[in-house]
Each structure stands twice: as structure tokens, then as C-alpha cells.
mmCIF file of C-alpha atoms in Angstrom:
data_model
loop_
_atom_site.group_PDB
_atom_site.id
_atom_site.type_symbol
_atom_site.label_atom_id
_atom_site.label_comp_id
_atom_site.label_asym_id
_atom_site.label_seq_id
_atom_site.Cartn_x
_atom_site.Cartn_y
_atom_site.Cartn_z
ATOM 1 C CA MET P 1 -0.180 0.066 0.046
ATOM 2 C CA PRO P 2 1.363 3.305 -0.731
ATOM 3 C CA SER P 3 2.497 5.384 2.031
ATOM 4 C CA ARG P 4 0.979 8.575 3.141
ATOM 5 C CA ASP P 5 4.085 10.618 2.052
ATOM 6 C CA ASP P 6 4.200 8.984 -1.213
ATOM 7 C CA PRO P 7 0.273 7.829 -2.119
ATOM 8 C CA GLY P 8 0.933 6.428 -5.568
ATOM 9 C CA GLY P 9 2.719 7.027 -9.028
ATOM 10 C CA ALA P 10 1.066 8.171 -12.277
ATOM 11 C CA PRO P 11 -2.229 6.610 -13.059
ATOM 12 C CA GLY P 12 -3.137 5.530 -16.540
ATOM 13 C CA GLY P 13 -0.466 5.489 -19.242
ATOM 14 C CA ASP P 14 0.895 7.474 -22.072
ATOM 15 C CA LEU P 15 -2.713 8.591 -23.170
ATOM 16 C CA ASP P 16 -3.762 9.958 -19.751
ATOM 17 C CA PRO P 17 -5.968 12.868 -20.103
ATOM 18 C CA ASP P 18 -4.398 14.564 -17.152
ATOM 19 C CA GLY P 19 -0.664 13.980 -18.230
ATOM 20 C CA ILE P 20 -1.604 15.310 -21.867
ATOM 21 C CA ARG P 21 -3.285 18.600 -20.400
ATOM 22 C CA ALA P 22 -0.363 19.195 -18.066
ATOM 23 C CA ALA P 23 2.046 18.871 -20.833
ATOM 24 C CA ASP P 24 0.106 21.363 -23.106
ATOM 25 C CA VAL P 25 0.246 23.869 -19.981
ATOM 26 C CA ILE P 26 3.852 23.396 -19.509
ATOM 27 C CA ALA P 27 4.790 23.607 -22.791
ATOM 28 C CA LYS P 28 2.787 26.894 -23.242
ATOM 29 C CA GLY P 29 3.983 28.139 -20.193
ATOM 30 C CA VAL P 30 7.825 28.036 -20.876
ATOM 31 C CA ARG P 31 7.356 29.079 -24.493
ATOM 32 C CA GLY P 32 9.581 31.734 -25.224
ATOM 33 C CA ALA P 33 11.349 31.771 -21.971
ATOM 34 C CA GLU P 34 14.941 31.937 -21.665
ATOM 35 C CA PRO P 35 16.621 29.243 -19.943
ATOM 36 C CA GLY P 36 17.121 31.168 -16.626
ATOM 37 C CA GLU P 37 13.434 32.050 -16.495
ATOM 38 C CA VAL P 38 12.243 28.411 -16.838
ATOM 39 C CA PRO P 39 12.216 27.504 -13.171
ATOM 40 C CA GLY P 40 10.149 30.591 -12.161
ATOM 41 C CA ARG P 41 7.658 29.772 -15.154
ATOM 42 C CA LEU P 42 7.277 26.315 -14.149
ATOM 43 C CA CYS P 43 6.479 27.206 -10.449
ATOM 44 C CA GLU P 44 3.676 29.558 -12.029
ATOM 45 C CA VAL P 45 2.580 26.648 -14.047
ATOM 46 C CA ALA P 46 2.420 24.297 -10.900
ATOM 47 C CA VAL P 47 0.012 26.844 -9.363
ATOM 48 C CA GLU P 48 -2.069 26.781 -12.513
ATOM 49 C CA LEU P 49 -2.339 23.027 -12.604
ATOM 50 C CA LEU P 50 -2.601 22.143 -9.119
ATOM 51 C CA PRO P 51 -4.808 23.307 -5.982
ATOM 52 C CA VAL P 52 -2.108 25.451 -4.489
ATOM 53 C CA ALA P 53 -1.498 28.790 -3.918
ATOM 54 C CA GLY P 54 2.196 29.210 -4.268
ATOM 55 C CA ALA P 55 5.458 27.112 -5.563
ATOM 56 C CA SER P 56 9.047 27.441 -5.177
ATOM 57 C CA VAL P 57 11.912 25.387 -6.276
ATOM 58 C CA SER P 58 15.520 24.954 -4.331
ATOM 59 C CA LEU P 59 18.509 23.306 -5.002
ATOM 60 C CA ARG P 60 20.296 20.980 -2.559
ATOM 61 C CA SER P 61 23.481 22.085 -1.385
ATOM 62 C CA ASP P 62 26.002 21.442 1.513
ATOM 63 C CA GLY P 63 24.675 23.126 4.368
ATOM 64 C CA MET P 64 21.788 24.867 3.046
ATOM 65 C CA PRO P 65 19.385 24.655 0.189
ATOM 66 C CA VAL P 66 19.499 27.530 -2.326
ATOM 67 C CA GLN P 67 16.400 28.937 -3.372
ATOM 68 C CA LEU P 68 16.196 29.278 -7.213
ATOM 69 C CA SER P 69 12.628 30.896 -7.885
ATOM 70 C CA ALA P 70 9.292 31.347 -6.492
ATOM 71 C CA SER P 71 5.691 31.900 -7.922
ATOM 72 C CA ASN P 72 5.225 34.823 -5.235
ATOM 73 C CA ALA P 73 6.730 36.374 -2.270
ATOM 74 C CA ARG P 74 4.912 34.143 0.499
ATOM 75 C CA ALA P 75 6.301 31.054 -1.497
ATOM 76 C CA ALA P 76 9.880 32.677 -1.349
ATOM 77 C CA HIS P 77 9.558 33.593 2.237
ATOM 78 C CA LEU P 78 8.598 29.857 3.239
ATOM 79 C CA ALA P 79 11.442 28.369 1.006
ATOM 80 C CA GLN P 80 14.040 30.831 2.623
ATOM 81 C CA LEU P 81 12.455 29.782 5.981
ATOM 82 C CA GLN P 82 13.182 26.143 5.399
ATOM 83 C CA ALA P 83 16.641 26.912 4.360
ATOM 84 C CA THR P 84 17.450 29.047 7.460
ATOM 85 C CA LEU P 85 15.835 26.381 9.940
ATOM 86 C CA GLY P 86 17.480 23.475 8.172
ATOM 87 C CA ASP P 87 14.059 21.641 8.538
ATOM 88 C CA GLY P 88 10.841 21.305 6.974
ATOM 89 C CA PRO P 89 9.275 19.228 4.049
ATOM 90 C CA CYS P 90 11.881 19.906 1.261
ATOM 91 C CA GLN P 91 14.474 18.635 3.590
ATOM 92 C CA SER P 92 12.596 15.494 4.383
ATOM 93 C CA ALA P 93 11.736 14.957 0.592
ATOM 94 C CA VAL P 94 15.400 15.102 -0.633
ATOM 95 C CA GLU P 95 16.478 12.792 2.458
ATOM 96 C CA ALA P 96 13.741 10.299 1.655
ATOM 97 C CA GLY P 97 13.862 10.469 -2.296
ATOM 98 C CA ALA P 98 10.286 10.562 -2.457
ATOM 99 C CA PRO P 99 7.301 13.200 -2.292
ATOM 100 C CA VAL P 100 6.613 14.514 0.988
ATOM 101 C CA LEU P 101 3.041 15.496 1.551
ATOM 102 C CA ALA P 102 2.305 17.635 4.757
ATOM 103 C CA CYS P 103 -1.523 17.550 4.476
ATOM 104 C CA ASP P 104 -2.261 19.796 7.697
ATOM 105 C CA LEU P 105 0.400 21.827 9.459
ATOM 106 C CA ALA P 106 -1.812 23.102 12.135
ATOM 107 C CA THR P 107 -2.720 19.630 13.913
ATOM 108 C CA GLY P 108 -1.665 16.073 14.154
ATOM 109 C CA ARG P 109 1.313 14.452 12.626
ATOM 110 C CA ASP P 110 2.485 17.115 10.337
ATOM 111 C CA ALA P 111 2.479 19.810 12.901
ATOM 112 C CA GLY P 112 4.787 17.880 15.112
ATOM 113 C CA ARG P 113 7.116 16.854 12.516
ATOM 114 C CA TRP P 114 8.621 20.332 11.583
ATOM 115 C CA PRO P 115 7.083 22.223 14.738
ATOM 116 C CA VAL P 116 8.841 25.450 14.342
ATOM 117 C CA PHE P 117 8.396 25.635 10.214
ATOM 118 C CA ALA P 118 4.856 24.558 10.799
ATOM 119 C CA GLN P 119 4.249 27.216 13.177
ATOM 120 C CA GLU P 120 5.632 29.880 10.940
ATOM 121 C CA ALA P 121 3.953 28.521 7.830
ATOM 122 C CA THR P 122 0.527 28.346 9.637
ATOM 123 C CA ALA P 123 1.180 32.129 10.951
ATOM 124 C CA ALA P 124 1.717 32.990 7.201
ATOM 125 C CA GLY P 125 -1.784 31.375 6.046
ATOM 126 C CA VAL P 126 -0.388 28.140 4.775
ATOM 127 C CA ARG P 127 -1.772 24.891 6.100
ATOM 128 C CA ALA P 128 -0.360 22.331 3.590
ATOM 129 C CA VAL P 129 2.889 21.899 1.743
ATOM 130 C CA TYR P 130 4.003 19.309 -0.737
ATOM 131 C CA ALA P 131 7.696 18.827 -1.533
ATOM 132 C CA VAL P 132 8.476 16.824 -4.849
ATOM 133 C CA PRO P 133 12.232 15.912 -5.078
ATOM 134 C CA LEU P 134 13.923 16.758 -8.235
ATOM 135 C CA GLY P 135 16.338 13.984 -9.677
ATOM 136 C CA SER P 136 16.285 10.608 -9.772
ATOM 137 C CA ASP P 137 17.467 7.719 -7.543
ATOM 138 C CA ALA P 138 21.164 8.542 -8.692
ATOM 139 C CA ALA P 139 21.060 11.946 -7.419
ATOM 140 C CA TYR P 140 18.270 14.435 -5.981
ATOM 141 C CA VAL P 141 19.372 18.131 -6.909
ATOM 142 C CA GLY P 142 16.671 19.852 -4.945
ATOM 143 C CA THR P 143 13.039 20.158 -4.508
ATOM 144 C CA LEU P 144 9.770 21.587 -6.220
ATOM 145 C CA ASP P 145 7.683 22.725 -3.087
ATOM 146 C CA LEU P 146 3.753 23.731 -3.254
ATOM 147 C CA TYR P 147 1.854 25.562 -0.872
ATOM 148 C CA ARG P 148 -1.536 25.209 0.078
ATOM 149 C CA ASP P 149 -4.013 27.812 2.246
ATOM 150 C CA SER P 150 -6.368 24.989 3.240
ATOM 151 C CA PRO P 151 -5.542 21.697 4.765
ATOM 152 C CA GLY P 152 -5.893 18.430 2.448
ATOM 153 C CA GLY P 153 -3.624 16.086 0.194
ATOM 154 C CA LEU P 154 -3.044 15.569 -3.263
ATOM 155 C CA SER P 155 -4.957 12.993 -5.173
ATOM 156 C CA ALA P 156 -2.921 10.443 -7.279
ATOM 157 C CA ARG P 157 -3.417 12.345 -10.391
ATOM 158 C CA GLU P 158 -2.593 15.480 -8.810
ATOM 159 C CA LEU P 159 0.678 13.879 -7.614
ATOM 160 C CA HIS P 160 1.177 12.706 -11.040
ATOM 161 C CA VAL P 161 1.043 16.126 -12.570
ATOM 162 C CA ALA P 162 3.200 17.602 -9.779
ATOM 163 C CA ARG P 163 5.815 14.847 -10.631
ATOM 164 C CA LEU P 164 5.501 15.816 -14.380
ATOM 165 C CA VAL P 165 6.358 19.739 -13.499
ATOM 166 C CA ALA P 166 9.330 18.275 -11.361
ATOM 167 C CA GLY P 167 10.530 16.271 -14.198
ATOM 168 C CA VAL P 168 10.610 19.163 -16.544
ATOM 169 C CA MET P 169 12.279 21.285 -13.813
ATOM 170 C CA THR P 170 15.036 18.846 -13.228
ATOM 171 C CA VAL P 171 15.695 18.602 -17.042
ATOM 172 C CA ALA P 172 15.783 22.557 -17.008
ATOM 173 C CA LEU P 173 18.019 22.669 -14.294
ATOM 174 C CA THR P 174 20.611 19.904 -15.638
ATOM 175 C CA ALA P 175 20.825 21.861 -18.808
ATOM 176 C CA LEU P 176 21.730 24.891 -16.971
ATOM 177 C CA ALA P 177 24.300 22.921 -15.025
ATOM 178 C CA ARG P 178 26.038 21.613 -18.251
ATOM 179 C CA GLY P 179 26.875 25.136 -19.276
ATOM 180 C CA ASP P 180 23.621 26.493 -21.197
ATOM 181 C CA GLU P 181 23.356 28.937 -18.426
ATOM 182 C CA PRO P 182 22.311 32.140 -19.575
ATOM 183 C CA GLU P 183 23.554 35.955 -18.412
ATOM 184 C CA ARG P 184 21.301 38.022 -16.466
ATOM 185 C CA ARG P 185 20.945 41.627 -17.246
ATOM 186 C CA ASP P 186 23.743 42.567 -15.008
ATOM 187 C CA GLY P 187 26.142 40.121 -17.106
ATOM 188 C CA GLN P 188 26.352 37.366 -14.109
ATOM 189 C CA ALA P 189 25.281 34.146 -14.895
ATOM 190 C CA TRP P 190 21.717 33.058 -13.540
ATOM 191 C CA LEU P 191 23.069 30.103 -11.283
ATOM 192 C CA ASN P 192 26.545 31.841 -10.611
ATOM 193 C CA GLY P 193 24.545 34.746 -9.134
ATOM 194 C CA LEU P 194 22.593 32.284 -6.726
ATOM 195 C CA ALA P 195 26.043 30.647 -5.937
ATOM 196 C CA ALA P 196 27.377 34.088 -4.795
ATOM 197 C CA ASP P 197 24.693 34.553 -2.375
ATOM 198 C CA HIS P 198 25.259 30.670 -1.049
ATOM 199 C CA ASP P 199 29.036 31.906 -0.912
ATOM 200 C CA GLU P 200 28.346 34.785 1.325
ATOM 201 C CA VAL P 201 26.612 32.221 3.759
ATOM 202 C CA HIS P 202 29.816 29.938 3.818
ATOM 203 C CA GLN P 203 32.325 32.902 4.264
ATOM 204 C CA ALA P 204 30.348 34.051 7.175
ATOM 205 C CA VAL P 205 30.330 30.488 8.600
ATOM 206 C CA GLY P 206 33.963 30.787 8.234
ATOM 207 C CA MET P 207 34.250 34.047 10.150
ATOM 208 C CA ILE P 208 31.766 32.740 13.170
ATOM 209 C CA MET P 209 34.064 29.425 13.395
ATOM 210 C CA ALA P 210 37.050 31.903 14.039
ATOM 211 C CA GLN P 211 35.067 33.920 16.640
ATOM 212 C CA LEU P 212 33.680 31.037 18.503
ATOM 213 C CA GLY P 213 36.456 28.350 18.124
ATOM 214 C CA VAL P 214 33.800 25.914 16.760
ATOM 215 C CA GLY P 215 33.340 23.780 13.672
ATOM 216 C CA ALA P 216 31.323 24.434 10.737
ATOM 217 C CA ASP P 217 28.279 22.575 11.657
ATOM 218 C CA ASP P 218 27.898 24.463 14.957
ATOM 219 C CA ALA P 219 28.784 27.682 13.460
ATOM 220 C CA LEU P 220 25.912 27.302 10.846
ATOM 221 C CA ALA P 221 23.591 26.252 13.606
ATOM 222 C CA ARG P 222 24.558 29.525 15.536
ATOM 223 C CA LEU P 223 23.937 31.451 12.178
ATOM 224 C CA ARG P 224 20.525 29.928 11.749
ATOM 225 C CA ALA P 225 19.608 30.357 15.311
ATOM 226 C CA ASP P 226 20.380 34.024 15.116
ATOM 227 C CA ALA P 227 18.393 34.534 11.855
ATOM 228 C CA PHE P 228 15.300 32.927 13.588
ATOM 229 C CA ALA P 229 15.603 34.822 16.675
ATOM 230 C CA ARG P 230 15.742 38.176 14.635
ATOM 231 C CA GLY P 231 13.119 36.864 12.381
ATOM 232 C CA CYS P 232 15.250 37.281 9.274
ATOM 233 C CA THR P 233 16.972 34.870 6.670
ATOM 234 C CA ALA P 234 20.276 33.246 7.269
ATOM 235 C CA LEU P 235 21.437 35.318 4.214
ATOM 236 C CA ASP P 236 20.785 38.520 5.878
ATOM 237 C CA VAL P 237 22.424 37.382 9.068
ATOM 238 C CA ALA P 238 25.551 36.271 6.803
ATOM 239 C CA ARG P 239 25.770 39.669 5.236
ATOM 240 C CA ASP P 240 25.480 41.232 8.577
ATOM 241 C CA VAL P 241 28.526 39.048 9.698
ATOM 242 C CA LEU P 242 30.450 39.828 6.670
ATOM 243 C CA ALA P 243 30.097 43.699 7.086
ATOM 244 C CA HIS P 244 30.911 43.455 10.570
ATOM 245 C CA ARG P 245 27.641 44.497 11.811
ATOM 246 C CA THR P 246 27.048 41.287 13.819
ATOM 247 C CA ARG P 247 29.879 39.550 16.014
ATOM 248 C CA PHE P 248 29.212 36.260 17.681
ATOM 249 C CA GLU P 249 30.766 35.844 20.928
ATOM 250 C CA ARG P 250 31.762 32.645 23.056
ATOM 251 C CA ASP P 251 29.115 31.944 25.777
#
């Protein structure tokens, strides 16, 4: 029997009408887009195809996920929140290598599974989150995260559609990683620009290690804790550390 986190694969076959419609909407959504625009377009497509109010995509990385795109500001905030906490459905989906469906963050098992994230998400008006891993059994490169205002799960057909979107997202990100990455208007490559943000976190972690005399994991934990206490993101704290506006002291 399928698990609650992974309630079934794609129903039907190649002629499945839901899959055909999803493929048409995906093709329309990405038509004419530059390669670096595709993840953002696919987040918008996911919202159009599924009973969700927002979507975001993040890449897996050592230490913290890297947010790439989101359909709206709330989805971007929740993706950054998961990265800052180091906890949430996206982290669980990558670790499990399977979709994770958090059907009600206000009550029961899901509320207790990621208690801090659940509290913050519900405060933002989100009651359910669905995280679909990007990649394959060989390697998972990130997650497509879907946010819903009301509690409830995804049907097998809806999960099938979510996996189709995640599959196209994986292909797009793989193509960019091979060197098809476009330049942004500022002349900087799209993924490299995101990596620059991530590098700031790593640099700040190095400074915190020196300030506290601790290892990288402990330094990152302190950075994340400070971000949560201040109600900001880990990247915000990292930039304060690099600018010498914030210094960590030994207890």
C-alpha cells in the first residue's frame, strides 16, 4: 500500500488525459522563455495546474538549500524559512528521495514533524505543503515545493501532475548545470549569481567558526538560530557578519 508521504505513482499511461493537459500547459508556460526563466515559469505553471496557492524551487547544497525561484513572495519566504531552519518538508523529501505531503500543518503528525516551520507556515496562512524531489535515484538535486492555504492532500492524479512539472524542472536545471546557463541583465550568470549568495553564507560561517572556536556545523547552527531569533533569513545574518555589523561571542 502506498505511504501517506508517497500515495501513488502516475495513473493511466501515455494517453492519460491529465498528463496530456499538463504537458500542454507546461509547454505553453515555458514557450519563449530564456533558460534561466524556466524554473520561475514552471512554479507559475504548478500553481495553475494544481490546487495550491504558491510554489518554489530550491537546489540541494552542502549546509543549506539554495532558493532559485518562486511564484510569489510568500512562497519565496517559506523556502527561505526552510533553508534557515534546516528543517521542513523540502529537507525531508530530499532525504527520503520521495514526495512528502504535509496535509495539515496545524494539527496532528505534520504539526509535530517540523514544529517551528509548521508554526511559521500557518502564521503565514499556509496549511499544507507538498515537496517533490528533483532528480532520480542516482542523485536528487533539489525540490519543488507547493503551498496550499487549506488543509488536504493531493490525489494520485494531482501528484502525477506535480511529478511531471518536477521532471521538466529537473531537465531545465540539468541543462543549466551543463553550461547552457544564460547571463542576467547585470552580466552575471543566473546560477552563478545564486551561488554568490550561498558563498556569502559559507564565508560568514568561516568567520563565526573563528569567532567562537567551533566547527562548521556548530557555526551554521548559530547563524541559523540568530536568524530565527531576529525574524530574518540566514543570508541576511551572513551579510551582517561579513559587514562586521554582527559578531558572535563565546558563551
